[in-house]
Tab-separated table of C-alpha atoms in Angstrom:
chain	number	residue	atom	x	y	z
R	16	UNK	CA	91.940	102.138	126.708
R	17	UNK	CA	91.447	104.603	123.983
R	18	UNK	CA	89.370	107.267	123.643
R	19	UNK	CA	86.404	106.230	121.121
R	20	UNK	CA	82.526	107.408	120.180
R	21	UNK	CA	80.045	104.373	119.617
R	22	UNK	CA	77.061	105.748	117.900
R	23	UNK	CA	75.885	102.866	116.033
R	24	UNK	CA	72.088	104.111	114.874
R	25	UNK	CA	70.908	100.290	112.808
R	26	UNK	CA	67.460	99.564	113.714
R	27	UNK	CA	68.387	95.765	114.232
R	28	UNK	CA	64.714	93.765	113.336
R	29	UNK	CA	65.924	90.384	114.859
R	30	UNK	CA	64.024	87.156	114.512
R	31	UNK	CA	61.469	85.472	112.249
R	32	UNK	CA	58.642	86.246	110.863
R	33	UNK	CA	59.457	90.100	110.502
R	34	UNK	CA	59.081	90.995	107.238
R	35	UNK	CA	55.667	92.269	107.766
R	36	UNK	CA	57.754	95.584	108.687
R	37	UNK	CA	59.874	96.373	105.867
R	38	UNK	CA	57.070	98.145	103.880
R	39	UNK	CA	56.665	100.527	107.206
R	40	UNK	CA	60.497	100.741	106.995
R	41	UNK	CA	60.460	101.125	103.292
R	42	UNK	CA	57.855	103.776	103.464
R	43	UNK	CA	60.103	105.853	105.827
R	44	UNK	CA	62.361	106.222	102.648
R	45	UNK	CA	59.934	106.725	99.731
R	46	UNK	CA	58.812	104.277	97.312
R	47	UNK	CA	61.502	103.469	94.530
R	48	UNK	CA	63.800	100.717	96.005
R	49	UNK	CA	66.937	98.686	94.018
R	50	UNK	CA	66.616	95.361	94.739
R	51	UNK	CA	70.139	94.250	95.416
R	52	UNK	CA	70.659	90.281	95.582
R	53	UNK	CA	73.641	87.811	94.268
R	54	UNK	CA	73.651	84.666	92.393
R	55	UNK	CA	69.657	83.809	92.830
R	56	UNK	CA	69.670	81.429	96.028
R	57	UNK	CA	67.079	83.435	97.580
R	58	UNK	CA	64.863	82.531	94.815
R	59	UNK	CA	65.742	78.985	95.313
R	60	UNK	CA	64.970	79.881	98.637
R	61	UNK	CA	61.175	81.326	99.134
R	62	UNK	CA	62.980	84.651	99.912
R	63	UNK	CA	62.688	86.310	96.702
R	64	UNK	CA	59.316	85.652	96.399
R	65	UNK	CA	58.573	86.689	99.917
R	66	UNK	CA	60.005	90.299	99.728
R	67	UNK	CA	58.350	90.600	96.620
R	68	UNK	CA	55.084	89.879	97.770
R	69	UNK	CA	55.504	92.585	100.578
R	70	UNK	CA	56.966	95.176	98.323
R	71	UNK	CA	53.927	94.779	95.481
R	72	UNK	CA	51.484	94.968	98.291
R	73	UNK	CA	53.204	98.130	99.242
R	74	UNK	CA	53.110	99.635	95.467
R	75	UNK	CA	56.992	99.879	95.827
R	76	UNK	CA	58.518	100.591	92.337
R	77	UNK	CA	61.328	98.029	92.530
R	78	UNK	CA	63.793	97.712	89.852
R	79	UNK	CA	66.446	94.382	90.302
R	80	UNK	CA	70.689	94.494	90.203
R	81	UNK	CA	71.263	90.873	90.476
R	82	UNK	CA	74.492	88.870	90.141
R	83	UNK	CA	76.835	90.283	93.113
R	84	UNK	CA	79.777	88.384	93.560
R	85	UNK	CA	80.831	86.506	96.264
R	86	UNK	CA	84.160	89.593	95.961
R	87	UNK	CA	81.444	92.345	95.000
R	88	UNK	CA	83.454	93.719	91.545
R	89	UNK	CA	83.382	97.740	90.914
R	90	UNK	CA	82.124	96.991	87.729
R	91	UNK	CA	78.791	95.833	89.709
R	92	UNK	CA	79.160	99.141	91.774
R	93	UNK	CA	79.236	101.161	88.676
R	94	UNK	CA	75.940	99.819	87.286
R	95	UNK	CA	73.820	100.085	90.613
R	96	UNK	CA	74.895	103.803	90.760
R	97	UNK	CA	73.831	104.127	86.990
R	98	UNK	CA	70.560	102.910	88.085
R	99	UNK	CA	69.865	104.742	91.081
R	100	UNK	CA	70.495	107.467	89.027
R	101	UNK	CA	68.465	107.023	86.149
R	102	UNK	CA	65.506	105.584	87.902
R	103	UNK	CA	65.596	108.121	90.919
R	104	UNK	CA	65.854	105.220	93.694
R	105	UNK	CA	64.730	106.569	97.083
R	106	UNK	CA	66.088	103.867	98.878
R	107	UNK	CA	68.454	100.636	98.513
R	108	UNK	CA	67.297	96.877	99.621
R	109	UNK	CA	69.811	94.479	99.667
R	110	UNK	CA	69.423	91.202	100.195
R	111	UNK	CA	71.579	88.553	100.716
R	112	UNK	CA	75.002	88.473	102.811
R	113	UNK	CA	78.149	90.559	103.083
R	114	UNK	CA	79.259	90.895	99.755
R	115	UNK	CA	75.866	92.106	98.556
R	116	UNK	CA	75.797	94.702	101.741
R	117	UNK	CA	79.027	95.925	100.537
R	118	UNK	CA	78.612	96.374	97.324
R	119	UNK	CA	74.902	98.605	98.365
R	120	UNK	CA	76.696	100.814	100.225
R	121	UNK	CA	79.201	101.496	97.736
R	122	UNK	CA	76.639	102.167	95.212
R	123	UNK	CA	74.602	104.145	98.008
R	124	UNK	CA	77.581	106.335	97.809
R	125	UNK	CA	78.885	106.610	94.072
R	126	UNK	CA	74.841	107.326	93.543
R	127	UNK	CA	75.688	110.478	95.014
R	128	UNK	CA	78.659	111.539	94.504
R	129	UNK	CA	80.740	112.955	91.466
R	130	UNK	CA	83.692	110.659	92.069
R	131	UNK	CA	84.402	107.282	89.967
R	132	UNK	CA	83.516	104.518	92.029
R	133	UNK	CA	86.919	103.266	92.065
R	134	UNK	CA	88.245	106.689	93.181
R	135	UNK	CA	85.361	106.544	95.924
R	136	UNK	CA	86.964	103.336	96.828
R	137	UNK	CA	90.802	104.196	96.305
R	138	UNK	CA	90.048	107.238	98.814
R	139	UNK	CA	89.320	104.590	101.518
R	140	UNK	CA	86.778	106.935	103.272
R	141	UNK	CA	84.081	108.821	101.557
R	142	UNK	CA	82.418	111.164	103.774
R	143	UNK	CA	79.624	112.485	101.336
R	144	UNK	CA	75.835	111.520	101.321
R	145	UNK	CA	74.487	108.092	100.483
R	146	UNK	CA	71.236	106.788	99.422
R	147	UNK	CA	69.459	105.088	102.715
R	148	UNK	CA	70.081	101.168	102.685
R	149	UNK	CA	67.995	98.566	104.456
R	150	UNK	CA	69.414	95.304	104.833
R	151	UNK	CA	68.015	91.617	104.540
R	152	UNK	CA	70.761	89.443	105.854
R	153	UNK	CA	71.192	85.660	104.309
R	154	UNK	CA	74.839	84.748	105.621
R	155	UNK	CA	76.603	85.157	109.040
R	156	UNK	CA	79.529	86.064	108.200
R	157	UNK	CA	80.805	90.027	107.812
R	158	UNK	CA	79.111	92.734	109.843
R	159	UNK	CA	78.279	94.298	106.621
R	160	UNK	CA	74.614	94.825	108.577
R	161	UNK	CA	75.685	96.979	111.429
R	162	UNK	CA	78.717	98.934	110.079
R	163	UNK	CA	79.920	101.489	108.008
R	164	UNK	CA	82.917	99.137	105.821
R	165	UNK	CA	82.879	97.578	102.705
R	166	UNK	CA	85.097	95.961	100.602
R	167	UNK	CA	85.288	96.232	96.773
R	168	UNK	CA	87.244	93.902	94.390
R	169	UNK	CA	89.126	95.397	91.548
R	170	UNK	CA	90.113	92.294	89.250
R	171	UNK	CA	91.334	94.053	86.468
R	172	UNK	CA	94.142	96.115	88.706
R	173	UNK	CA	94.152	93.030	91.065
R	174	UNK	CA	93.356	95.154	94.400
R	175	UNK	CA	90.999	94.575	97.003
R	176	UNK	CA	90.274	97.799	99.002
R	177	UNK	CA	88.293	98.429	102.285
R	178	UNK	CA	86.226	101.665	102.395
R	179	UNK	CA	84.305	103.127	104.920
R	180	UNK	CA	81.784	106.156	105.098
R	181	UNK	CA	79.281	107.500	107.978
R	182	UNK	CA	76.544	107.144	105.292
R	183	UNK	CA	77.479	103.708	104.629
R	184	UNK	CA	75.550	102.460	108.214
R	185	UNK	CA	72.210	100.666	107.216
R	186	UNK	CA	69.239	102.687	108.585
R	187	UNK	CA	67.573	99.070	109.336
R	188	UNK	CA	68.761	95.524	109.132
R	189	UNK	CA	66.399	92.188	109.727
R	190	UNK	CA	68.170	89.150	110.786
R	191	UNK	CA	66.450	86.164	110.780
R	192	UNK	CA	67.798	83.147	111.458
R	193	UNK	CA	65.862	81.002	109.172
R	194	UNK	CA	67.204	82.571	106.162
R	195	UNK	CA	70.640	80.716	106.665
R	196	UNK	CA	68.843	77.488	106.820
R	197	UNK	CA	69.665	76.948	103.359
R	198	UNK	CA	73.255	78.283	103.208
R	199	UNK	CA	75.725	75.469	102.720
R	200	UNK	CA	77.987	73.355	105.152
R	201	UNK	CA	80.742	75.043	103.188
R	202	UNK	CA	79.935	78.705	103.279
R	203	UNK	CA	78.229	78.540	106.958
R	204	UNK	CA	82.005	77.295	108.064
R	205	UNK	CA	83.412	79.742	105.889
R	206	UNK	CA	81.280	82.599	107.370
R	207	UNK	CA	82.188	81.847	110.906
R	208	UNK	CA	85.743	81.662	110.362
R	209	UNK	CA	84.899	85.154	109.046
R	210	UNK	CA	83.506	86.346	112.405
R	211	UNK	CA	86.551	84.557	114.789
R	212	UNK	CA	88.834	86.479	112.650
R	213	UNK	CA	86.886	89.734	113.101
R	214	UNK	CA	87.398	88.995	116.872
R	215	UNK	CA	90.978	88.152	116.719
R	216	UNK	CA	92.010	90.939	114.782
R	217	UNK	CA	90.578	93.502	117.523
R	218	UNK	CA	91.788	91.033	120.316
R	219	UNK	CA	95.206	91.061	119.830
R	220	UNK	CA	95.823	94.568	119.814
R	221	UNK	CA	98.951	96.907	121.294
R	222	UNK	CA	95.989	98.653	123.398
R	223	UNK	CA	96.190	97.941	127.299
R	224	UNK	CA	93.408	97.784	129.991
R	225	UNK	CA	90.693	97.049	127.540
R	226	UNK	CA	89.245	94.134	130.007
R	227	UNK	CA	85.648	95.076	128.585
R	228	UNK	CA	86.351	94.427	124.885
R	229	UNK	CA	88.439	91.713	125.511
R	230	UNK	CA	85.968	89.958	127.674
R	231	UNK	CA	83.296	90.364	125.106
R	232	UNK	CA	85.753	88.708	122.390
R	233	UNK	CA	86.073	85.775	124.141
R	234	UNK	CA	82.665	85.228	124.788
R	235	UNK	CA	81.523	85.481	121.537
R	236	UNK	CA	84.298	83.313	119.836
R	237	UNK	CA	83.257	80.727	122.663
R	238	UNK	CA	79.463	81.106	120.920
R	239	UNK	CA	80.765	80.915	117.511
R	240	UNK	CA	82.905	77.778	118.465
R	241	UNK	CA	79.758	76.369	120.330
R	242	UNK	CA	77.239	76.839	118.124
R	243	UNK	CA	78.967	76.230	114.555
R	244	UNK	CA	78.926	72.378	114.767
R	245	UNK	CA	75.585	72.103	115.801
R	246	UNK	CA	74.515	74.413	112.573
R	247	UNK	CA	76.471	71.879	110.455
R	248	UNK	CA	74.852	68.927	111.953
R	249	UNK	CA	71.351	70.644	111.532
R	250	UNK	CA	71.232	73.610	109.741
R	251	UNK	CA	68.088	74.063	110.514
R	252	UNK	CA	68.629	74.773	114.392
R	253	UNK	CA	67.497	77.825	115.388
R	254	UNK	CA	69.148	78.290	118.369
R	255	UNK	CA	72.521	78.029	116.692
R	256	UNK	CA	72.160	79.431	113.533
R	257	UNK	CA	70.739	82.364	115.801
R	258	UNK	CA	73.748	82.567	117.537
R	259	UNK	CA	75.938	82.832	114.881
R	260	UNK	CA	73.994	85.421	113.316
R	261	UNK	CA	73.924	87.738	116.096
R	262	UNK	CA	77.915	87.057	117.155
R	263	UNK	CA	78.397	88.198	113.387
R	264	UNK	CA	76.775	91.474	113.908
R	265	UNK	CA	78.515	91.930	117.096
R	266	UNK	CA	81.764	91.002	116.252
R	267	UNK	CA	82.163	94.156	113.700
R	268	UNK	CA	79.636	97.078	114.896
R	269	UNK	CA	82.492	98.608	116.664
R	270	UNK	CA	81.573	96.479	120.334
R	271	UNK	CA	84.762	94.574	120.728
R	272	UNK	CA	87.482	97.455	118.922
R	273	UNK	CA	86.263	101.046	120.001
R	274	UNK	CA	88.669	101.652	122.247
R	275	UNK	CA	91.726	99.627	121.043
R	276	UNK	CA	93.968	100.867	118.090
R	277	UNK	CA	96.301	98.805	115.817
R	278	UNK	CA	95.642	97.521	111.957
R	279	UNK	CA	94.577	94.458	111.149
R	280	UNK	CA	96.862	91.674	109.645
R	281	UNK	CA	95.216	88.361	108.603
R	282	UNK	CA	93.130	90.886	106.389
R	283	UNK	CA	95.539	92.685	104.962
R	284	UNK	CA	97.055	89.693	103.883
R	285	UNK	CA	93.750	87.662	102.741
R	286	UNK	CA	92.750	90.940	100.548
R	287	UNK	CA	95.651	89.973	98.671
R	288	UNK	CA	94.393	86.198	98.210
R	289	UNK	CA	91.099	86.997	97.094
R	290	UNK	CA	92.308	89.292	94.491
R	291	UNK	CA	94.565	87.477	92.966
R	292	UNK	CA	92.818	84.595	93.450
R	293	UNK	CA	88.845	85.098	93.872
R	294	UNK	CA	88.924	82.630	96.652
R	295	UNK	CA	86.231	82.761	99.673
R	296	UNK	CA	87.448	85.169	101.685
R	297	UNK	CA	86.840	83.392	105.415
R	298	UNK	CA	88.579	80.684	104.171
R	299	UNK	CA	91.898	82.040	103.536
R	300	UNK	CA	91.584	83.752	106.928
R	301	UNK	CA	91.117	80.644	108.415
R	302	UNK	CA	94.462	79.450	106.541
R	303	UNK	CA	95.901	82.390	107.216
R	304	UNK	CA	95.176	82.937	111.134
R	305	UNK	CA	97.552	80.249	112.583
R	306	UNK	CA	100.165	80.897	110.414
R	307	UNK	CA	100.393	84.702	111.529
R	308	UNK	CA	99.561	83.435	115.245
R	309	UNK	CA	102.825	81.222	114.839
R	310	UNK	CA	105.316	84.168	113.068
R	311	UNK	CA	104.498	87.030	115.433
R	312	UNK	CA	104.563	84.564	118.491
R	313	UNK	CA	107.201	85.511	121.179
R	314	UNK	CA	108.490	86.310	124.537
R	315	UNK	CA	106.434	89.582	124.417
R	316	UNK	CA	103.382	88.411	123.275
R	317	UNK	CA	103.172	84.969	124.587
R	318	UNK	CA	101.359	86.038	127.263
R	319	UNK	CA	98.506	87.128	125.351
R	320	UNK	CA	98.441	84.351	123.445
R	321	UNK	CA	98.016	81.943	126.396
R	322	UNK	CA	95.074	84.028	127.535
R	323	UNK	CA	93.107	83.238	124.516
R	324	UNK	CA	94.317	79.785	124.839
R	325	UNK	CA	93.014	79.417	128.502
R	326	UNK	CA	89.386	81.574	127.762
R	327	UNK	CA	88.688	80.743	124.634
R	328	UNK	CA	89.855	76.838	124.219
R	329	UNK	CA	89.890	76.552	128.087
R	330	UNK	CA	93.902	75.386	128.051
R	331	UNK	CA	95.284	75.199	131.426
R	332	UNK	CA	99.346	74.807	130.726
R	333	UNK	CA	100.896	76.967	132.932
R	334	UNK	CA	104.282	77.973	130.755
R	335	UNK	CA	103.081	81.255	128.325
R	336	UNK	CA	104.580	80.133	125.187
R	337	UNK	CA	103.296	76.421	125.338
R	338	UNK	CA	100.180	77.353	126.472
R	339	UNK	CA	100.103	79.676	123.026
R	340	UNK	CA	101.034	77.142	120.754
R	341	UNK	CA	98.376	74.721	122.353
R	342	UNK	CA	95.727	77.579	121.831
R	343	UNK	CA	97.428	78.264	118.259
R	344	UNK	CA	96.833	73.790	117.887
R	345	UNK	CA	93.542	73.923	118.846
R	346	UNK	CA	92.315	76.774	117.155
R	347	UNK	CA	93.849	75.159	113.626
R	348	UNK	CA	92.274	71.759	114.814
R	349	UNK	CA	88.887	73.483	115.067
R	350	UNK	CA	88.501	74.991	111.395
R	351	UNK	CA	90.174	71.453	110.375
R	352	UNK	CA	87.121	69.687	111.859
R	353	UNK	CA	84.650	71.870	110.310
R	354	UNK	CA	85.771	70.756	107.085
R	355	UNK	CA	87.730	74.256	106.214
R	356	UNK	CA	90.452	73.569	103.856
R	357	UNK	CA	93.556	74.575	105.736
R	358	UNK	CA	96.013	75.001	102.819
R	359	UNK	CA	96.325	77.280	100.371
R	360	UNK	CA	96.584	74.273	97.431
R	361	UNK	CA	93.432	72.971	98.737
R	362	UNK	CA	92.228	76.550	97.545
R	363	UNK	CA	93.763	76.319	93.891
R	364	UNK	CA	97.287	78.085	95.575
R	365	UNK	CA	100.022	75.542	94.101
R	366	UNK	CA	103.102	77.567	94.235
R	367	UNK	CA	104.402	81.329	95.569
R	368	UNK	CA	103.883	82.445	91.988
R	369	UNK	CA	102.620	85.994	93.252
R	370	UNK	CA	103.243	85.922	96.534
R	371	UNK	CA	106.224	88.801	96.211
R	372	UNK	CA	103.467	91.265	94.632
R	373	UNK	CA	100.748	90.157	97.014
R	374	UNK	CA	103.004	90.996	99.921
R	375	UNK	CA	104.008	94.253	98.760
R	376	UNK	CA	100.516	95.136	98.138
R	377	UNK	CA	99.561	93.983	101.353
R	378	UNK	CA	101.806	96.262	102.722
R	379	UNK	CA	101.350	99.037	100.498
R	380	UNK	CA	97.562	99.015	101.447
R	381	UNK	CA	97.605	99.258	105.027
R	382	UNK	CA	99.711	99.837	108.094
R	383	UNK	CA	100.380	96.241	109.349
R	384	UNK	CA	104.622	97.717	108.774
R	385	UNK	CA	103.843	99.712	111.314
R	386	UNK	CA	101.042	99.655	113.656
R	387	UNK	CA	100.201	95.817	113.869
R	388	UNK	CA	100.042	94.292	116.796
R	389	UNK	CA	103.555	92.873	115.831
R	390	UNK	CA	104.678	94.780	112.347
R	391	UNK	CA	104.675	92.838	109.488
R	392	UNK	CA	107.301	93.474	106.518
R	393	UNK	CA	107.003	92.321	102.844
R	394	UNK	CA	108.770	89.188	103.898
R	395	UNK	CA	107.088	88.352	106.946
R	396	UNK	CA	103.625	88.344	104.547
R	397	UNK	CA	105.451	86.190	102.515
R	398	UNK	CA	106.642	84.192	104.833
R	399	UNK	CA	103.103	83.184	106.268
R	400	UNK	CA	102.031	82.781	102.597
R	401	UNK	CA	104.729	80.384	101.957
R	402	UNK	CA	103.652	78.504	105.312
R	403	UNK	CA	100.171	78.179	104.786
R	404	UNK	CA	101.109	76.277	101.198
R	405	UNK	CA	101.534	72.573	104.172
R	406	UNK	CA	100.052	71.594	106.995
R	407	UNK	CA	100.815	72.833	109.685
R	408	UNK	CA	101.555	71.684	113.420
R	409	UNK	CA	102.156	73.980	116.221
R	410	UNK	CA	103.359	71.889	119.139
């Protein structure tokens, strides 16, 4: 195991009926807040009118940047920053799920700094102040609510970039179930594929003797895997839509990869999709996932392979490598049955049109060449593009 520091500081408010507390927590801030929110579903919702309520009763001076993408655009970045700016904001709400978290803290930092957004972003980490953010999370999906990433969508130069920044952690984050009660069978699949992903990507990792992390992986996928057809059955159960919820924050606060090393591939590649492409972004993990399970799959790290078979799926096959692919099956088998499309046409992909500058920016844009759990070339990304354009079978 690695050496690592874990100093996550987000007040986590978990549960219903909390918003009570977020003019306390507002007032720990000062009293101008941006209202950050996406395409209006928490008005549908009661939301909307719920935080209002508390933030008029607290004579907060609220002004409103709606309209976040599902792939939060820097255009979007540049005009919360204007705003902060011009109407001194003391502190940043956002409400709604990932891609609305994201694109806060990036405007919590451009607020601040002299940099162009973009060039905040293109630097990858920005270690200068931000404005404080508070969080009101909507969709179980990212992490956004307990970390210090986000991701910002360029369409115009066709890039999607991670950055990360200490000031980027939200000071305080409520999670409430019941505010995913509404989110759709499509998106709550979509979300959880997130999460796995998040978990695989720090599982299988070069690192040795991280039994803790590991452990705590499997466990959580196990909840995710539990839980996530009950929530589409009833979205309104609790218990499961809990569940998911907190496995989201957990799976990307840092508990499962302090400690372990190694880039992340499935992202690196599914950056590429969404930019090209706008698609949802836990979807084309979820295509993506068993195809890069398949390439990298070999003598050397069959044996890994078969362990998240037999913990995670509970696969009992003896022989590494067929134990793998029957993890690899089932794993493909469960997104399938939670109605996730599993090809990249089903997505609006028909052909490998782009797929040669997609890999190369894949590459380009992180260090899956050479510090992935099993290094990845320009035509091993394409090759798992090309893949994920059938069906696939793994055994």
């Amino acid at each position: 195991m690695n050496n690592f520091t874990f100093h996550v500081t987000t007040d986590i408010r978990f549960g219903k009926d909390r918003l009570n507390e977020l003019p306390e927590v507002l007032n720990t801030f000062g009293k101008n807040v941006l209202l950050v929110y996406g395409g209006g579903s928490i008005k549908k919702n009661g939301l909307y009118d719920a935080v209002m309520a508390q933030l008029t009763a607290n004579g907060n001076q609220v002004t409103e940047l709606t309209g976040v993408d599902p792939n939060p655009r820097i255009e979007t970045v540049h005009q919360g920053a204007a705003l902060c700016r011009s109407e001194k904001i003391d502190v940043i709400l956002a409400v709604g799920g990932g891609s609305v978290i994201d694109c806060s803290k990036v405007i919590a930092g451009a607020a601040c700094s002299e940099q162009e957004p973009w060039d905040l972003v293109l630097s990858r980490s920005y270690q200068g102040p931000a404005i404080p953010l508070v969080t009101i999370l909507t969709l179980a999906a990212t992490g956004s609510e307990m970390n210090r990433g986000a991701v910002i969508s360029n369409l115009e130069t066709k890039q999607k970039l991670g950055v990360h920044g200490p000031e980027f952690l939200p000071k305080v984050s409520f999670l409430d179930p019941t505010t995913t009660f509404s989110v759709s069978r499509y998106q709550t699949a979509a979300g959880s594929a997130d999460i796995m992903s998040h978990l695989i990507e720090n599982y299988f990792s070069k690192t040795e003797g991280t039994d803790v992390q590991d452990g705590v992986a499997e466990g959580l996928l196990k909840a995710v895997i539990k839980n996530l057809p009950i929530a589409l059955k009833d979205p309104t159960d609790y218990d499961a839509r809990a569940n998911l919820m907190w496995a989201s924050t957990l799976a990307l606060n840092g508990l499962t990869g302090s400690g372990k090393g190694g880039a992340w591939s499935c992202h690196a590649m599914e950056h590429e999709l969404s930019a090209f492409y706008d698609i949802t972004h836990g979807i084309g993990l979820a295509i993506l996932t068993p195809r890069w399970m398949l390439h990298v799959l070999n003598e050397e790290t069959a044996p890994k392979f078969a362990r998240f078979a037999r913990e995670v799926f509970g696969v009992q096959e003896a022989v590494p490598e067929l134990a793998a692919r029957m993890g690899i099956q089932k794993l493909y088998d469960f997104f399938a049955s939670c109605d996730i499309p599993m090809t990249l046409p089903e997505v609006g992909i028909a052909d490998d049109t782009h797929f040669a500058e997609m890999a190369a920016q894949a590459v380009q844009f992180s260090s899956i060449a050479t510090n992935a759990y099993v290094p990845l070339q320009e035509e091993d990304v394409i090759a798992i593009y090309q893949d994920s354009l059938t069906p696939s079978t793994y055994l």
